[in-house]
Short mmCIF file of C-alpha atoms in Angstrom, two decimals:
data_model
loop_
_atom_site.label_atom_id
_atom_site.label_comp_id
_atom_site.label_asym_id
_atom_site.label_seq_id
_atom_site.Cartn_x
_atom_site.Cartn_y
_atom_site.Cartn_z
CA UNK A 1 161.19 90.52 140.55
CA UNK A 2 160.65 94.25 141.58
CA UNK A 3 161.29 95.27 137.92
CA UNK A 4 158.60 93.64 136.90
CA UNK A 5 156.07 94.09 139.17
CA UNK A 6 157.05 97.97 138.72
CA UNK A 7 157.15 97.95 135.18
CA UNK A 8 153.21 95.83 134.76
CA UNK A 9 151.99 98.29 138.11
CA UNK A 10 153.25 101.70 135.74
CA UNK A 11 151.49 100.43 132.63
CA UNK A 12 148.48 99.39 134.28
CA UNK A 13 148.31 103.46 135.73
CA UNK A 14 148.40 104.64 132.15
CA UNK A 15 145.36 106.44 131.12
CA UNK A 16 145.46 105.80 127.63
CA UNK A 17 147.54 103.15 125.73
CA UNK A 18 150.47 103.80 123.10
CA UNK A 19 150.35 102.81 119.55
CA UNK A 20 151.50 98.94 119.50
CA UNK A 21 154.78 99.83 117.42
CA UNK A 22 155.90 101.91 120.47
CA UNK A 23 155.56 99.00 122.53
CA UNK A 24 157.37 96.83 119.63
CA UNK A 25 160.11 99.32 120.17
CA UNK A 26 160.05 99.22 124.12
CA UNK A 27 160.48 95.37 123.83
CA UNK A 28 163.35 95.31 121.45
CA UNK A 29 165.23 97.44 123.74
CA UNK A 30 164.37 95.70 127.10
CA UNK A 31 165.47 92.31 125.19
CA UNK A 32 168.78 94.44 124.19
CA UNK A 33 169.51 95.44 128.08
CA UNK A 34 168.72 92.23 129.54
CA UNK A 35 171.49 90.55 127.15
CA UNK A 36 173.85 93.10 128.04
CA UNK A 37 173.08 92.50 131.93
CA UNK A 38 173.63 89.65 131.44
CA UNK A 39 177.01 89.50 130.53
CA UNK A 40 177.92 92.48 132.88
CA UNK A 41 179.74 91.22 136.30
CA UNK A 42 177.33 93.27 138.10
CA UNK A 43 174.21 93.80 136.45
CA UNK A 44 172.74 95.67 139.33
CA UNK A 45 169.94 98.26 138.58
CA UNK A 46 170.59 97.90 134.79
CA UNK A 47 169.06 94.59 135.03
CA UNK A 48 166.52 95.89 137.31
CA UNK A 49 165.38 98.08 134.45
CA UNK A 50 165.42 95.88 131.81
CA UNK A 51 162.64 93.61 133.66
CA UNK A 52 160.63 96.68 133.98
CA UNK A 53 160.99 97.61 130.58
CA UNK A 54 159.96 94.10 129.26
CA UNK A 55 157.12 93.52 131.25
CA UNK A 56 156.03 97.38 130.79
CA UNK A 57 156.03 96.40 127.21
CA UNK A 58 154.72 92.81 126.97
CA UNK A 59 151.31 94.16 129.49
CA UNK A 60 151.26 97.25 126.56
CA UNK A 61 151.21 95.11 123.75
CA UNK A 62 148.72 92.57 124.52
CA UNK A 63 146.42 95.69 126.19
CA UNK A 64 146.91 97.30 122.93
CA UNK A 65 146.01 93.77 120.83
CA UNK A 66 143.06 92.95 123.39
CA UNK A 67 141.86 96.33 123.11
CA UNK A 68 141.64 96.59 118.90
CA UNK A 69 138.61 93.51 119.34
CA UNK A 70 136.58 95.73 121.58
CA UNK A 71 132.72 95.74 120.83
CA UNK A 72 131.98 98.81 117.95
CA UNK A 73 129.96 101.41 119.50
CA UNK A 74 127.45 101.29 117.06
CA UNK A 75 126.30 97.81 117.65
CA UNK A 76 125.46 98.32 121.18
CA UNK A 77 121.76 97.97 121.86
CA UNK A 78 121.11 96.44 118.48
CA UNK A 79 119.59 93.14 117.46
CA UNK A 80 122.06 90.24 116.60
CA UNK A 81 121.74 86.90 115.68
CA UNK A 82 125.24 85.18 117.24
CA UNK A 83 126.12 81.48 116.61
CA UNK A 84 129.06 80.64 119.10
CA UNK A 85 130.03 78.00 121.50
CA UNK A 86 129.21 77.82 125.18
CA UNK A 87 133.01 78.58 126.63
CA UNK A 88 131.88 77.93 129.94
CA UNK A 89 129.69 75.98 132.34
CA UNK A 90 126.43 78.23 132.77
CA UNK A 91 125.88 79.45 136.23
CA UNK A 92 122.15 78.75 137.00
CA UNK A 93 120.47 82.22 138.79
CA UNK A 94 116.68 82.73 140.56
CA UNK A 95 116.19 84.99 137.22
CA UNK A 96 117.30 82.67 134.70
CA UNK A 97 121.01 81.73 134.03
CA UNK A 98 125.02 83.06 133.06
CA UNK A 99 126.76 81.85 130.22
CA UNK A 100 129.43 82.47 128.34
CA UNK A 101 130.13 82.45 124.33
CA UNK A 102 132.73 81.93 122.04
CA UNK A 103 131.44 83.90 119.26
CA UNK A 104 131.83 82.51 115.98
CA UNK A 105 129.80 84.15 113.58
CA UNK A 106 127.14 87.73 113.94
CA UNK A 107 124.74 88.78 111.68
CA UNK A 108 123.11 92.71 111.90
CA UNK A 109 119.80 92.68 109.87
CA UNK A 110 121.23 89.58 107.58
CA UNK A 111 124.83 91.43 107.08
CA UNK A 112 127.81 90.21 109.20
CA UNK A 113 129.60 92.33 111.50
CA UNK A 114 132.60 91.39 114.13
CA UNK A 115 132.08 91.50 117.46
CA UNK A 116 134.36 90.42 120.66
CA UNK A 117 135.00 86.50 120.62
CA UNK A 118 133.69 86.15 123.92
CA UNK A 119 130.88 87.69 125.27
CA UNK A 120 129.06 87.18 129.17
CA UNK A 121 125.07 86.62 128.46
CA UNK A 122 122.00 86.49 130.61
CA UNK A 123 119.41 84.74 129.75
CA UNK A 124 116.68 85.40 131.57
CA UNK A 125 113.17 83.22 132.34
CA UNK A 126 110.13 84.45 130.48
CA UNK A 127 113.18 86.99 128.33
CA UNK A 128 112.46 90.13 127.35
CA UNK A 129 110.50 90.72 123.92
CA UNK A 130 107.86 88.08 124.01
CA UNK A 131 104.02 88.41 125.11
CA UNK A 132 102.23 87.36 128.15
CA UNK A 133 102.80 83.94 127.53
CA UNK A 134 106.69 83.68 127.25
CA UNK A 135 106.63 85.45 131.25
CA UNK A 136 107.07 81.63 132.36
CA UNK A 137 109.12 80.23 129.85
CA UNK A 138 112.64 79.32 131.68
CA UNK A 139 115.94 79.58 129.39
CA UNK A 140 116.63 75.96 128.37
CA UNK A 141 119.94 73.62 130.10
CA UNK A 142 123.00 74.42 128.41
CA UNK A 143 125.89 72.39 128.55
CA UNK A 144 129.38 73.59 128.04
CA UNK A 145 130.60 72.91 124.53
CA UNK A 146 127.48 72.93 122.55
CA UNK A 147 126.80 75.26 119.89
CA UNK A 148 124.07 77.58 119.93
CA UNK A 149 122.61 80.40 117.76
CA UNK A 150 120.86 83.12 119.37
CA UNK A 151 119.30 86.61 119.66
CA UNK A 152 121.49 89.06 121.57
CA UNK A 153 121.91 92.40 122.74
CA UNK A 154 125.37 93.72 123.62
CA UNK A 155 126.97 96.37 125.58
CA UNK A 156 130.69 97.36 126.39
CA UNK A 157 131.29 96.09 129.75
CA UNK A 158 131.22 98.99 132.56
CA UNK A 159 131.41 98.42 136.29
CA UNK A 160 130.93 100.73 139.15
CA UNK A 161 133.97 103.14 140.34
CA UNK A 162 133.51 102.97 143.98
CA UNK A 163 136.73 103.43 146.10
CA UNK A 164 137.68 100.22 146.91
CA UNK A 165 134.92 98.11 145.61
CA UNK A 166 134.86 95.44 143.18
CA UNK A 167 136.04 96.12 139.56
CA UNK A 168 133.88 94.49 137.66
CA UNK A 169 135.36 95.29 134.09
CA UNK A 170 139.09 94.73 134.86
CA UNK A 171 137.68 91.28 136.41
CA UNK A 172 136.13 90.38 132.53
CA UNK A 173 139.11 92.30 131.20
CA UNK A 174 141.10 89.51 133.05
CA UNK A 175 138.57 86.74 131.51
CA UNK A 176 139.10 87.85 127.83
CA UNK A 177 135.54 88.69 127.80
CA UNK A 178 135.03 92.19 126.15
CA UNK A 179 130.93 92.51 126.01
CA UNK A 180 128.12 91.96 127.95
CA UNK A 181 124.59 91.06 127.03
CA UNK A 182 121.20 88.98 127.22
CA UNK A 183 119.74 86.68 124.88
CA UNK A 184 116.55 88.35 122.95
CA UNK A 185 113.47 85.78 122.75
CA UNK A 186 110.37 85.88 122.65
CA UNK A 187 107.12 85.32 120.12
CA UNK A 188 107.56 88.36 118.36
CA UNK A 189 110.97 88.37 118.52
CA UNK A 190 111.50 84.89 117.13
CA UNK A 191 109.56 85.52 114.28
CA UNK A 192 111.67 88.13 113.32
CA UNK A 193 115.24 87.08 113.89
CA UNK A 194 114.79 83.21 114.88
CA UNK A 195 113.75 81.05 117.93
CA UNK A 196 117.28 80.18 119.79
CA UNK A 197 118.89 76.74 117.71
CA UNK A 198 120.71 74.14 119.66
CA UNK A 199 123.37 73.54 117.08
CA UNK A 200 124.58 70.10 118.87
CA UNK A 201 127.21 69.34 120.71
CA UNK A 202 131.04 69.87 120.10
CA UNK A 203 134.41 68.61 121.66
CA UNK A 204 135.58 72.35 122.49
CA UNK A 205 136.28 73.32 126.02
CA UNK A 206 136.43 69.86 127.70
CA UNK A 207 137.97 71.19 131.13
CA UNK A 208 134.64 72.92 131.12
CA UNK A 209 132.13 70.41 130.10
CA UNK A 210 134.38 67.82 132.71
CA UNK A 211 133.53 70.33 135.58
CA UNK A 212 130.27 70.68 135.14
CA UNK A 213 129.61 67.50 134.47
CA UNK A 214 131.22 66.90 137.89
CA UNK A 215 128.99 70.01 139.26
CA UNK A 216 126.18 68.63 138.54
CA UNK A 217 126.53 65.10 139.91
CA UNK A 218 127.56 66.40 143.42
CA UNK A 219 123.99 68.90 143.64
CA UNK A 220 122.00 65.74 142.27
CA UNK A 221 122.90 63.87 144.93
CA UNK A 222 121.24 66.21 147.72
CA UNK A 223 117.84 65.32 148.73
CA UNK A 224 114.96 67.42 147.62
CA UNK A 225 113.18 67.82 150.46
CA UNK A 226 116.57 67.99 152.63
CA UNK A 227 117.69 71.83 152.91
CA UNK A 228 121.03 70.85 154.99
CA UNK A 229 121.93 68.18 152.23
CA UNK A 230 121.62 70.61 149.17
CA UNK A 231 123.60 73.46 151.69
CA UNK A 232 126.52 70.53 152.00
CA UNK A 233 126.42 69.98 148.70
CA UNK A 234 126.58 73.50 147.59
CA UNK A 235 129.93 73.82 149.50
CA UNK A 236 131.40 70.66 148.17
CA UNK A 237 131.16 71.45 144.34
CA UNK A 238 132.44 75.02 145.47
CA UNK A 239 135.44 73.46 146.75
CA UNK A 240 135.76 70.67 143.91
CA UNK A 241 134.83 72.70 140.87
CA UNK A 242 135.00 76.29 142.08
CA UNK A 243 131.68 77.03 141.26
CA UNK A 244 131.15 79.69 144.23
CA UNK A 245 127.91 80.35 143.11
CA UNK A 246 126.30 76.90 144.35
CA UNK A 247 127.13 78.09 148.09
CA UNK A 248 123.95 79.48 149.30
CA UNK A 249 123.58 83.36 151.00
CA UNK A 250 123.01 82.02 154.33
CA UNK A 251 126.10 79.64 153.88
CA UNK A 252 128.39 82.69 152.93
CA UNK A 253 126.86 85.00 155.63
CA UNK A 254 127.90 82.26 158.36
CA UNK A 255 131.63 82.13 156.85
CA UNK A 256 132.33 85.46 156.83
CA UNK A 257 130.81 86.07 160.76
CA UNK A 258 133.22 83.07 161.59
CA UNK A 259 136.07 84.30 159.41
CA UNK A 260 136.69 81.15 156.97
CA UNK A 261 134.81 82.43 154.18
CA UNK A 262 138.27 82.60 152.23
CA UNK A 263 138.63 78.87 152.73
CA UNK A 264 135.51 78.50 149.91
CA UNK A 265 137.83 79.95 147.58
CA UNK A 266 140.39 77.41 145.64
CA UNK A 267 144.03 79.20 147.03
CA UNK A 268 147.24 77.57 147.63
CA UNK A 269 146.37 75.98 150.93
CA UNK A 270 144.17 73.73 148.95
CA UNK A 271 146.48 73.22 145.70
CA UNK A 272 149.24 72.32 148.42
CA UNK A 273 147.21 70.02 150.50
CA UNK A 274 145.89 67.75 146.89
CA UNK A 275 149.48 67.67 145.67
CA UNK A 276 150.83 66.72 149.48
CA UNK A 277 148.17 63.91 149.27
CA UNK A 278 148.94 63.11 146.20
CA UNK A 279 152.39 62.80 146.97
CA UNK A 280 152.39 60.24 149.47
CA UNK A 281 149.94 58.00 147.68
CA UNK A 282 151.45 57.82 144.58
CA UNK A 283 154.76 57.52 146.35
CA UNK A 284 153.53 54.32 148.26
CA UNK A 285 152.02 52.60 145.18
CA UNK A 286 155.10 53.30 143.40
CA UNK A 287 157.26 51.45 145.79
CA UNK A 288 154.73 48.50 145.77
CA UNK A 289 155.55 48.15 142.29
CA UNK A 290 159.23 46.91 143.32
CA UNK A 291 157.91 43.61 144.37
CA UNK A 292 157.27 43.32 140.29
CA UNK A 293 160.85 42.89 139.54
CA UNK A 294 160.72 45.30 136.35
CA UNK A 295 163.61 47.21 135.42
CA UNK A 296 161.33 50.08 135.31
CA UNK A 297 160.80 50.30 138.88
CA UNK A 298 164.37 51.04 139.30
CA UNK A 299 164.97 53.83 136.10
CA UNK A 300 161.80 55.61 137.66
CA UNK A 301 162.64 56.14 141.42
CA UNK A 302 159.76 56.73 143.76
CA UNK A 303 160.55 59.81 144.90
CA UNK A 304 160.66 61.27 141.17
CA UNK A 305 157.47 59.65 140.00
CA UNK A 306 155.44 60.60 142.98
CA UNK A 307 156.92 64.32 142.57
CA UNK A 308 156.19 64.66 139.10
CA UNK A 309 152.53 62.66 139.70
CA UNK A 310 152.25 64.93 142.58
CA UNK A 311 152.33 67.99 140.63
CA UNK A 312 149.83 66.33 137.52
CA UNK A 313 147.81 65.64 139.73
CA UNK A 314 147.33 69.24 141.46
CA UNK A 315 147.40 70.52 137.81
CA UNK A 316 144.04 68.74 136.96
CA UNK A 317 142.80 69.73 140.16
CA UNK A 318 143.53 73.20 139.52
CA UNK A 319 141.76 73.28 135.97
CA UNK A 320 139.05 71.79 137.36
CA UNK A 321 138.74 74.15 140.11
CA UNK A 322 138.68 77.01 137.76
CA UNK A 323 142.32 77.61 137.34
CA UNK A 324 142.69 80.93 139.31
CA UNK A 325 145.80 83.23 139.88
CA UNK A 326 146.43 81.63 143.50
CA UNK A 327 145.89 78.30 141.95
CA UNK A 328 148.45 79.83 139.42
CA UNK A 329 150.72 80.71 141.38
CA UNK A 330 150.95 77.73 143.81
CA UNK A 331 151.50 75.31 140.53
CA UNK A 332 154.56 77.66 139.38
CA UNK A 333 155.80 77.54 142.94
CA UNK A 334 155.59 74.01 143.50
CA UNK A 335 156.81 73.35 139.82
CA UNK A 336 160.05 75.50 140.32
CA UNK A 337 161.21 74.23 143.70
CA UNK A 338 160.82 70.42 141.48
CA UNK A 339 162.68 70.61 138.77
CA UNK A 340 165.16 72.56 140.93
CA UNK A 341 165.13 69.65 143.25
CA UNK A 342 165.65 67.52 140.10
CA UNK A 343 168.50 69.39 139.15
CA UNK A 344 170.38 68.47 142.43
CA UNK A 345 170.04 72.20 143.20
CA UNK A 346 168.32 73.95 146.38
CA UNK A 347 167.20 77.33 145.92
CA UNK A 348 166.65 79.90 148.64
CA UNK A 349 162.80 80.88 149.05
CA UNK A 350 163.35 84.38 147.47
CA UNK A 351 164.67 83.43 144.40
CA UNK A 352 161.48 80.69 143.99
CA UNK A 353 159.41 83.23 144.69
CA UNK A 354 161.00 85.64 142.38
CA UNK A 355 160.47 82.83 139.57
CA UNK A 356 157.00 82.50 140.16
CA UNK A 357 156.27 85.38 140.35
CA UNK A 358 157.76 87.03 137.61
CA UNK A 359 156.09 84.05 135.54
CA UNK A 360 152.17 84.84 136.83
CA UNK A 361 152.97 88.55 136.03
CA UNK A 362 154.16 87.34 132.05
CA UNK A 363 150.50 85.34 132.28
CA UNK A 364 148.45 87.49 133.67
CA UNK A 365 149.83 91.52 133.87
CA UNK A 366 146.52 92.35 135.29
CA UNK A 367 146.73 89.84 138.32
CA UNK A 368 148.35 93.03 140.08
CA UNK A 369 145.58 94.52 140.73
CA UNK A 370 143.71 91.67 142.85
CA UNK A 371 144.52 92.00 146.39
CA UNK A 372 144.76 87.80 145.92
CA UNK A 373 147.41 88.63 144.48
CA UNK A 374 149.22 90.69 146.89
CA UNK A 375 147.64 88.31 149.79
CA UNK A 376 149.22 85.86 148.61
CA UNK A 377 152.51 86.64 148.44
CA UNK A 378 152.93 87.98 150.94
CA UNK A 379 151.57 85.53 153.51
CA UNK A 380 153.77 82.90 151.83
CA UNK A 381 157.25 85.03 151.97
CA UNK A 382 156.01 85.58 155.42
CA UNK A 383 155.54 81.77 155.90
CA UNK A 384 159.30 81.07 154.28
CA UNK A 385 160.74 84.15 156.67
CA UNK A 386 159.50 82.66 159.78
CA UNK A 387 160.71 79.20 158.36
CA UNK A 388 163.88 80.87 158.54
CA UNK A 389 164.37 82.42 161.80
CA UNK A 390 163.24 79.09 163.23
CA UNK A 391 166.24 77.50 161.61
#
């Protein structure tokens, strides 16, 4: 475990990356040492470097891959027409609204050109490039999944460097999302290039369309006139769907002054909780099912079933929440310590932890730099040590 959190933390500090056949190399010989540790008797530090090694070169190579899609410098600031699908629900702003595309086709005065596959778009009420008359005009609802073809302008994506602060382009590093934009329209503009095309509707991305389909429901059900209802509301699809963003100012401002503002975000605490639940309920239908007199209900013992249903269960909870890393790592946890179970085997909290998180480090190298991600870990290795001393 300390391998490879070393060996993703010293890639992550290098200022420039290798060529991708040095990390090709790296790779071949961090697969080499890890066999031979493990046939040594006492692996020791040589398997300790081996894990950095790997991971050093796994985070390398997919940097190095990730980076050759980049956004060319010369089409920054230009004029392209972009047919793509919406990857993501769109996160409705007082300006306008945030969406994001999976870019399938870009045209630069007629010609095509490649740029990233996913891009993060504003699109702004009363967008820039029309007259007088477009200064009303609100961007139209999008749905996740449909297919649109628009007027953009792109940028590479650059965030501030304050000590400390929020790193805005390792954060869309982290989402695949390598360019940054806002849809062109407009009279003028539309004349020229296009009015933006609804292209219809596809079956891509269906976590997506599911939660905001969900999103939506729960803020249609506040009253209009009732500013408590659509404030309740606002906190419920952040907790259901993850959608932060429907939580209002003054609702965040109170959290943080009483110190729960962290229980808005979808952690462990509320991947545990769903799969607990889930647990017991599927564990107590499951044992109804004996007064059927199938052999079934004896192959399939409740506690398996409502383990396995358990964990589903807080799987689909976690996608629809957003799927982030502590919803990540709480899955991996609670997945390990099963099939371990399963096994007939009970492993001590370390090693768990070791597995997990070795296995959010080979998903997501850049995870290391969230202090979630630290957070995390440590509170629960604190949890499992105080679990210990009490026993």
């Amino acid at each position: 475990m300390l391998g490879a959190v070393l060996g993703v933390a010293l890639q992550l500090q290098q200022a420039q990356l290798w060529p991708w056949p040095a990390y090709a190399g790296t790779l071949a010989l961090a697969l080499l040492g890890a066999g031979l540790a493990w046939k040594a008797p006492r692996p020791g530090a040589f398997a300790w470097l081996a894990a950095a090694l790997l991971t050093w070169s796994v985070c390398g190579l997919r940097a190095a891959a990730f980076l050759a899609g980049a956004l060319a410098p010369q089409l920054e600031g230009r004029d392209l027409r972009v047919t793509g699908v919406v990857a993501a629900m769109p996160q409705p702003r007082e300006t306008g609204l945030r969406l994001r595309l999976e870019v399938e086709s870009a045209l630069l005065d007629g010609a095509p050109v490649r740029v990233p596959g996913l891009i993060d778009l504003s699109w702004y009420a009363g967008a820039p490039g029309g007259g007088a008359q477009d200064e009303a005009r609100p961007p139209p609802a999008l749905q996740a999944g449909e297919r649109w073809r628009l007027t953009v302008r792109l940028k590479a994506p650059h965030g501030g460097r304050n000590p400390h602060g929020f790193d805005y382009e390792l954060w869309l590093w982290e989402q695949g999302v390598q360019a940054t934009g806002y849809v062109r329209t407009g009279a003028r503009l539309d004349a020229l290039h296009g009015p933006p095309e609804r292209l219809g509707a596809t079956w891509r991305h269906p976590v997506e369309q599911l939660r905001q389909r969900v999103r939506d429901a729960i803020v249609r059900q506040a009253v209009p006139a009732d500013d408590a209802a659509q404030r309740a509301t606002g906190v419920v699809a952040a907790l259901v769907t993850g959608d932060q963003r429907a939580i209002e100012r003054e609702d965040w401002d109170l959290f943080r002054a009483t110190g729960v503002a962290h229980l808005m975000s979808i952690s462990g605490l509320h991947i545990t909780l769903f799969a607990w639940l889930a647990l017991r309920l599927i564990d107590g239908l499951w044992r109804q099912t004996a007064r059927l007199r199938r052999p079934w209900t004896l192959v399939l013992p409740a506690p398996t079933v409502a383990a396995w249903g358990a964990l589903g269960v807080a799987t689909a909870y976690a996608l629809i929440a957003g799927w982030g890393v502590p919803a990540q790592r709480t899955l991996l946890m609670l997945a390990v310590v099963l099939a371990l179970r399963q096994r007939g085997l009970r492993a001590d909290w370390r090693d768990v932890m070791a597995l997990a998180l070795t296995a959010v480090l080979l998903w997501d190298p850049w995870a290391v730099r969230q202090a979630g991600f630290w957070l995390s870990f440590v509170a629960v290795g604190m949890l499992f040590v105080a679990a210990d001393r009490r026993h």
